mmCIF file of C-alpha atoms in Angstrom:
data_model
loop_
_atom_site.group_PDB
_atom_site.id
_atom_site.type_symbol
_atom_site.label_atom_id
_atom_site.label_comp_id
_atom_site.label_asym_id
_atom_site.label_seq_id
_atom_site.Cartn_x
_atom_site.Cartn_y
_atom_site.Cartn_z
ATOM 1 C CA MET A 147 0.269 0.200 -0.106
ATOM 2 C CA VAL A 148 1.328 3.069 -0.963
ATOM 3 C CA ASP A 149 2.223 5.748 2.003
ATOM 4 C CA VAL A 150 1.896 9.094 1.059
ATOM 5 C CA SER A 151 2.937 11.132 3.967
ATOM 6 C CA ALA A 152 5.323 12.863 2.244
ATOM 7 C CA GLU A 153 2.270 14.075 0.297
ATOM 8 C CA LEU A 154 0.236 14.729 3.074
ATOM 9 C CA GLY A 155 2.159 17.059 5.155
ATOM 10 C CA ARG A 156 2.991 19.015 1.841
ATOM 11 C CA LEU A 157 -0.354 19.982 1.673
ATOM 12 C CA SER A 158 -0.751 20.565 4.873
ATOM 13 C CA GLU A 159 2.052 23.605 4.841
ATOM 14 C CA LEU A 160 0.058 24.645 2.144
ATOM 15 C CA ASP A 161 -1.416 28.387 3.096
ATOM 16 C CA GLU A 162 -4.244 27.760 1.025
ATOM 17 C CA LEU A 163 -5.773 24.384 -0.654
ATOM 18 C CA THR A 164 -6.439 25.098 -3.848
ATOM 19 C CA GLY A 165 -6.022 23.087 -7.177
ATOM 20 C CA PRO A 166 -3.779 24.380 -8.661
ATOM 21 C CA ALA A 167 -1.730 24.513 -5.724
ATOM 22 C CA ALA A 168 -3.020 20.217 -5.104
ATOM 23 C CA ALA A 169 -1.637 19.548 -8.507
ATOM 24 C CA ALA A 170 2.158 20.922 -8.634
ATOM 25 C CA VAL A 171 2.846 18.796 -5.145
ATOM 26 C CA LEU A 172 1.545 15.277 -6.663
ATOM 27 C CA GLY A 173 2.859 16.599 -9.723
ATOM 28 C CA ALA A 174 6.074 16.946 -8.304
ATOM 29 C CA ALA A 175 6.239 13.731 -5.846
ATOM 30 C CA GLY A 176 6.140 11.532 -9.333
ATOM 31 C CA TRP A 177 1.976 10.968 -9.565
ATOM 32 C CA GLU A 178 0.729 10.825 -13.117
ATOM 33 C CA GLY A 179 -2.411 13.959 -14.078
ATOM 34 C CA GLU A 180 -5.044 10.347 -15.440
ATOM 35 C CA ARG A 181 -8.308 12.600 -16.445
ATOM 36 C CA ARG A 182 -8.507 16.668 -16.925
ATOM 37 C CA ASN A 183 -12.241 18.462 -16.152
ATOM 38 C CA PRO A 184 -12.179 20.874 -18.848
ATOM 39 C CA ALA A 185 -13.802 23.395 -16.559
ATOM 40 C CA LYS A 186 -10.298 23.468 -14.502
ATOM 41 C CA ALA A 187 -7.170 24.036 -15.115
ATOM 42 C CA TRP A 188 -5.659 21.403 -13.422
ATOM 43 C CA ALA A 189 -5.452 17.484 -13.296
ATOM 44 C CA THR A 190 -8.178 16.157 -11.143
ATOM 45 C CA THR A 191 -7.967 12.006 -10.898
ATOM 46 C CA TRP A 192 -3.809 11.037 -9.945
ATOM 47 C CA ARG A 193 -2.660 7.537 -9.985
ATOM 48 C CA ARG A 194 0.479 6.228 -8.677
ATOM 49 C CA GLY A 195 1.049 3.090 -8.819
ATOM 50 C CA ASP A 196 -2.254 0.836 -6.907
ATOM 51 C CA ALA A 197 -3.340 4.092 -5.717
ATOM 52 C CA ARG A 198 -5.219 7.271 -7.005
ATOM 53 C CA ALA A 199 -5.615 10.706 -5.737
ATOM 54 C CA TRP A 200 -8.240 13.158 -6.526
ATOM 55 C CA ILE A 201 -8.774 16.674 -6.279
ATOM 56 C CA GLN A 202 -11.953 17.796 -5.496
ATOM 57 C CA GLY A 203 -14.120 20.433 -5.217
ATOM 58 C CA ASP A 204 -14.889 23.745 -7.621
ATOM 59 C CA GLY A 205 -12.220 26.194 -4.992
ATOM 60 C CA PRO A 206 -11.048 28.561 -4.056
ATOM 61 C CA SER A 207 -9.981 25.248 -1.519
ATOM 62 C CA VAL A 208 -10.123 22.335 -2.232
ATOM 63 C CA GLN A 209 -9.931 18.011 -1.183
ATOM 64 C CA VAL A 210 -7.588 15.724 -1.965
ATOM 65 C CA GLU A 211 -8.518 12.148 -1.561
ATOM 66 C CA PHE A 212 -6.054 8.526 -1.435
ATOM 67 C CA THR A 213 -7.737 6.238 -2.687
ATOM 68 C CA LEU A 214 -5.569 3.293 -0.974
ATOM 69 C CA TRP A 215 -7.162 0.575 -1.375
ATOM 70 C CA TYR A 216 -10.045 -0.296 -3.334
ATOM 71 C CA ARG A 217 -12.156 -3.818 -4.250
ATOM 72 C CA GLU A 218 -15.048 -4.140 -6.196
ATOM 73 C CA VAL A 219 -18.260 -4.603 -5.938
ATOM 74 C CA GLU A 220 -19.844 -7.353 -8.029
ATOM 75 C CA ASP A 221 -23.392 -8.193 -9.600
ATOM 76 C CA GLU A 222 -22.722 -12.314 -10.020
ATOM 77 C CA TRP A 223 -21.334 -12.493 -6.205
ATOM 78 C CA PRO A 224 -23.873 -15.525 -5.009
ATOM 79 C CA ASP A 225 -24.556 -13.765 -1.475
ATOM 80 C CA PRO A 226 -24.388 -10.107 -1.746
ATOM 81 C CA ASP A 227 -24.748 -9.155 1.801
ATOM 82 C CA THR A 228 -22.184 -11.644 2.810
ATOM 83 C CA CYS A 229 -19.795 -11.004 0.666
ATOM 84 C CA LEU A 230 -20.556 -7.288 1.079
ATOM 85 C CA ASP A 231 -19.370 -7.388 4.978
ATOM 86 C CA ASP A 232 -16.288 -9.579 4.031
ATOM 87 C CA LEU A 233 -15.747 -6.941 2.168
ATOM 88 C CA TYR A 234 -16.120 -4.244 4.786
ATOM 89 C CA ASP A 235 -14.269 -6.268 7.502
ATOM 90 C CA ALA A 236 -11.259 -6.676 4.836
ATOM 91 C CA ALA A 237 -11.316 -2.609 4.342
ATOM 92 C CA SER A 238 -11.417 -2.202 8.213
ATOM 93 C CA ALA A 239 -8.888 -3.900 8.922
ATOM 94 C CA GLU A 240 -6.606 -2.467 7.070
ATOM 95 C CA LEU A 241 -7.584 0.910 8.409
ATOM 96 C CA PRO A 242 -5.872 0.614 11.508
ATOM 97 C CA ARG A 243 -1.887 0.413 9.812
ATOM 98 C CA VAL A 244 -2.589 3.357 7.927
ATOM 99 C CA VAL A 245 -3.795 4.855 10.664
ATOM 100 C CA ALA A 246 -0.516 3.145 12.645
ATOM 101 C CA ARG A 247 1.911 4.689 9.498
ATOM 102 C CA LEU A 248 0.473 7.988 9.476
ATOM 103 C CA GLU A 249 0.909 8.498 13.605
ATOM 104 C CA SER A 250 4.850 7.229 13.605
ATOM 105 C CA GLY A 251 5.427 8.970 10.482
ATOM 106 C CA PRO A 252 6.827 11.798 10.140
ATOM 107 C CA LEU A 253 3.141 13.704 10.526
ATOM 108 C CA GLY A 254 3.175 11.686 13.305
ATOM 109 C CA ALA A 255 3.745 14.687 15.955
ATOM 110 C CA ARG A 256 2.102 17.414 14.665
ATOM 111 C CA LEU A 257 -1.089 15.155 14.251
ATOM 112 C CA GLU A 258 -3.754 15.437 17.117
ATOM 113 C CA PRO A 259 -6.931 13.523 17.084
ATOM 114 C CA SER A 260 -9.762 15.203 16.882
ATOM 115 C CA GLU A 261 -13.306 14.198 18.921
ATOM 116 C CA GLU A 262 -15.436 16.172 16.902
ATOM 117 C CA ASP A 263 -17.261 14.982 13.668
ATOM 118 C CA LEU A 264 -14.942 16.112 10.680
ATOM 119 C CA THR A 265 -16.918 13.455 7.857
ATOM 120 C CA ASP A 266 -18.712 16.846 6.325
ATOM 121 C CA GLY A 267 -21.761 15.219 5.848
ATOM 122 C CA ALA A 268 -19.767 11.233 4.283
ATOM 123 C CA ASP A 269 -20.784 8.275 5.295
ATOM 124 C CA TYR A 270 -17.711 6.205 6.557
ATOM 125 C CA ILE A 271 -18.276 3.001 7.740
ATOM 126 C CA ASP A 272 -15.148 3.461 10.117
ATOM 127 C CA HIS A 273 -12.848 6.400 10.261
ATOM 128 C CA THR A 274 -10.093 7.775 12.239
ATOM 129 C CA VAL A 275 -10.160 12.011 12.355
ATOM 130 C CA TRP A 276 -7.174 14.279 13.305
ATOM 131 C CA ARG A 277 -6.606 17.976 12.655
ATOM 132 C CA LEU A 278 -2.998 18.769 11.228
ATOM 133 C CA LEU A 279 -2.497 22.290 10.999
ATOM 134 C CA GLY A 280 -5.758 24.097 10.261
ATOM 135 C CA LYS A 281 -6.331 21.713 8.035
ATOM 136 C CA VAL A 282 -8.612 18.074 8.607
ATOM 137 C CA LEU A 283 -6.666 14.781 7.673
ATOM 138 C CA LEU A 284 -9.435 12.257 7.975
ATOM 139 C CA ALA A 285 -7.826 7.646 7.676
ATOM 140 C CA GLY A 286 -11.960 5.826 6.578
ATOM 141 C CA VAL A 287 -13.722 3.102 5.193
ATOM 142 C CA LYS A 288 -16.204 3.955 3.477
ATOM 143 C CA HIS A 289 -18.719 2.248 -0.417
ATOM 144 C CA ASP A 290 -20.413 5.629 -1.758
ATOM 145 C CA ASP A 291 -22.726 3.818 -3.609
ATOM 146 C CA ALA A 292 -23.889 0.188 -5.085
ATOM 147 C CA GLU A 293 -22.003 1.491 -8.552
ATOM 148 C CA ALA A 294 -18.785 2.298 -6.826
ATOM 149 C CA PRO A 295 -15.884 0.240 -4.655
ATOM 150 C CA VAL A 296 -15.719 -0.019 -1.247
ATOM 151 C CA GLN A 297 -12.665 2.203 -0.496
ATOM 152 C CA LEU A 298 -9.604 2.712 2.373
ATOM 153 C CA VAL A 299 -9.035 6.379 1.863
ATOM 154 C CA VAL A 300 -6.572 9.369 2.919
ATOM 155 C CA VAL A 301 -8.880 12.631 2.831
ATOM 156 C CA VAL A 302 -7.044 16.362 3.301
ATOM 157 C CA ARG A 303 -8.685 19.544 3.823
ATOM 158 C CA GLU A 304 -9.053 23.232 4.416
ATOM 159 C CA TYR A 305 -10.724 22.993 8.485
ATOM 160 C CA GLY A 306 -14.244 23.822 8.429
ATOM 161 C CA GLU A 307 -14.086 23.170 4.285
ATOM 162 C CA GLY A 308 -15.580 20.606 2.249
ATOM 163 C CA GLY A 309 -14.299 19.454 -0.847
ATOM 164 C CA GLU A 310 -18.254 19.643 -2.430
ATOM 165 C CA GLY A 311 -18.544 18.579 -6.090
ATOM 166 C CA GLU A 312 -19.049 15.808 -8.305
ATOM 167 C CA SER A 313 -19.836 12.562 -7.371
ATOM 168 C CA LEU A 314 -16.979 9.757 -6.935
ATOM 169 C CA SER A 315 -18.242 7.224 -7.919
ATOM 170 C CA SER A 316 -18.695 8.933 -11.588
ATOM 171 C CA HIS A 317 -14.598 8.943 -11.720
ATOM 172 C CA TRP A 318 -14.915 4.568 -11.004
ATOM 173 C CA ASP A 319 -15.984 3.743 -14.404
ATOM 174 C CA THR A 320 -12.566 5.469 -15.707
ATOM 175 C CA ARG A 321 -10.252 5.003 -12.838
ATOM 176 C CA ALA A 322 -10.447 1.548 -11.499
ATOM 177 C CA ARG A 323 -11.017 -0.465 -14.307
ATOM 178 C CA THR A 324 -8.412 0.527 -16.269
ATOM 179 C CA THR A 325 -6.491 -2.021 -14.082
ATOM 180 C CA SER A 326 -6.875 -5.890 -14.802
ATOM 181 C CA PRO A 327 -8.788 -7.623 -11.953
ATOM 182 C CA THR A 328 -7.283 -10.324 -9.638
ATOM 183 C CA VAL A 329 -8.901 -12.871 -7.665
ATOM 184 C CA GLY A 330 -9.565 -11.929 -3.996
ATOM 185 C CA ARG A 331 -10.628 -14.126 -1.243
ATOM 186 C CA SER A 332 -13.305 -16.198 -1.279
ATOM 187 C CA THR A 333 -16.529 -17.322 0.778
ATOM 188 C CA GLY A 334 -17.882 -20.536 0.321
ATOM 189 C CA GLY A 335 -15.704 -21.241 -3.025
ATOM 190 C CA SER A 336 -16.816 -18.719 -4.304
ATOM 191 C CA THR A 337 -14.877 -15.892 -5.587
ATOM 192 C CA CYS A 338 -16.404 -12.475 -2.984
ATOM 193 C CA TRP A 339 -14.492 -9.683 -4.653
ATOM 194 C CA THR A 340 -11.596 -9.173 -7.113
ATOM 195 C CA ALA A 341 -8.438 -6.969 -6.710
ATOM 196 C CA PRO A 342 -6.694 -4.168 -8.665
#
């Protein structure tokens, strides 16, 4: 799983988290801009290895969401409810490792745990949130809708501002499905999900 601590550190140090500034950080860190919204002057969707990043919002302030882990939801599952529960459990099992990496890494001394509801209205299956130099840093597991994969994400945004705009699920048709799937864990002899 890609470590995005360096990118998070640079994004948190920006005076204002704008689209062009976030794109400059990602480009300098070796991320490849994959897709441009014609209405925006910066690439909104980025990729490095198996990880994705999305610059969300219309500005001036934006949020950057890193997808570190994802699994597609399959229409042909033999027992969709059980498989989906297993998928949520698998994603949630990865979350403590991401949290531990962030807390023990270069950002650790600056992370301030927060009891505030800083989810910006998003519905996370599980999450941990911190304040970081006037910004919000959130690591969480989510499943936006039936067309989107289950994801483990890390989000950075200005404190008090959300990255509103397009739905993330609209980007998965072009972002996640470009990778050849490999077999994931199986339940009862049937494959429950595929992995990138």
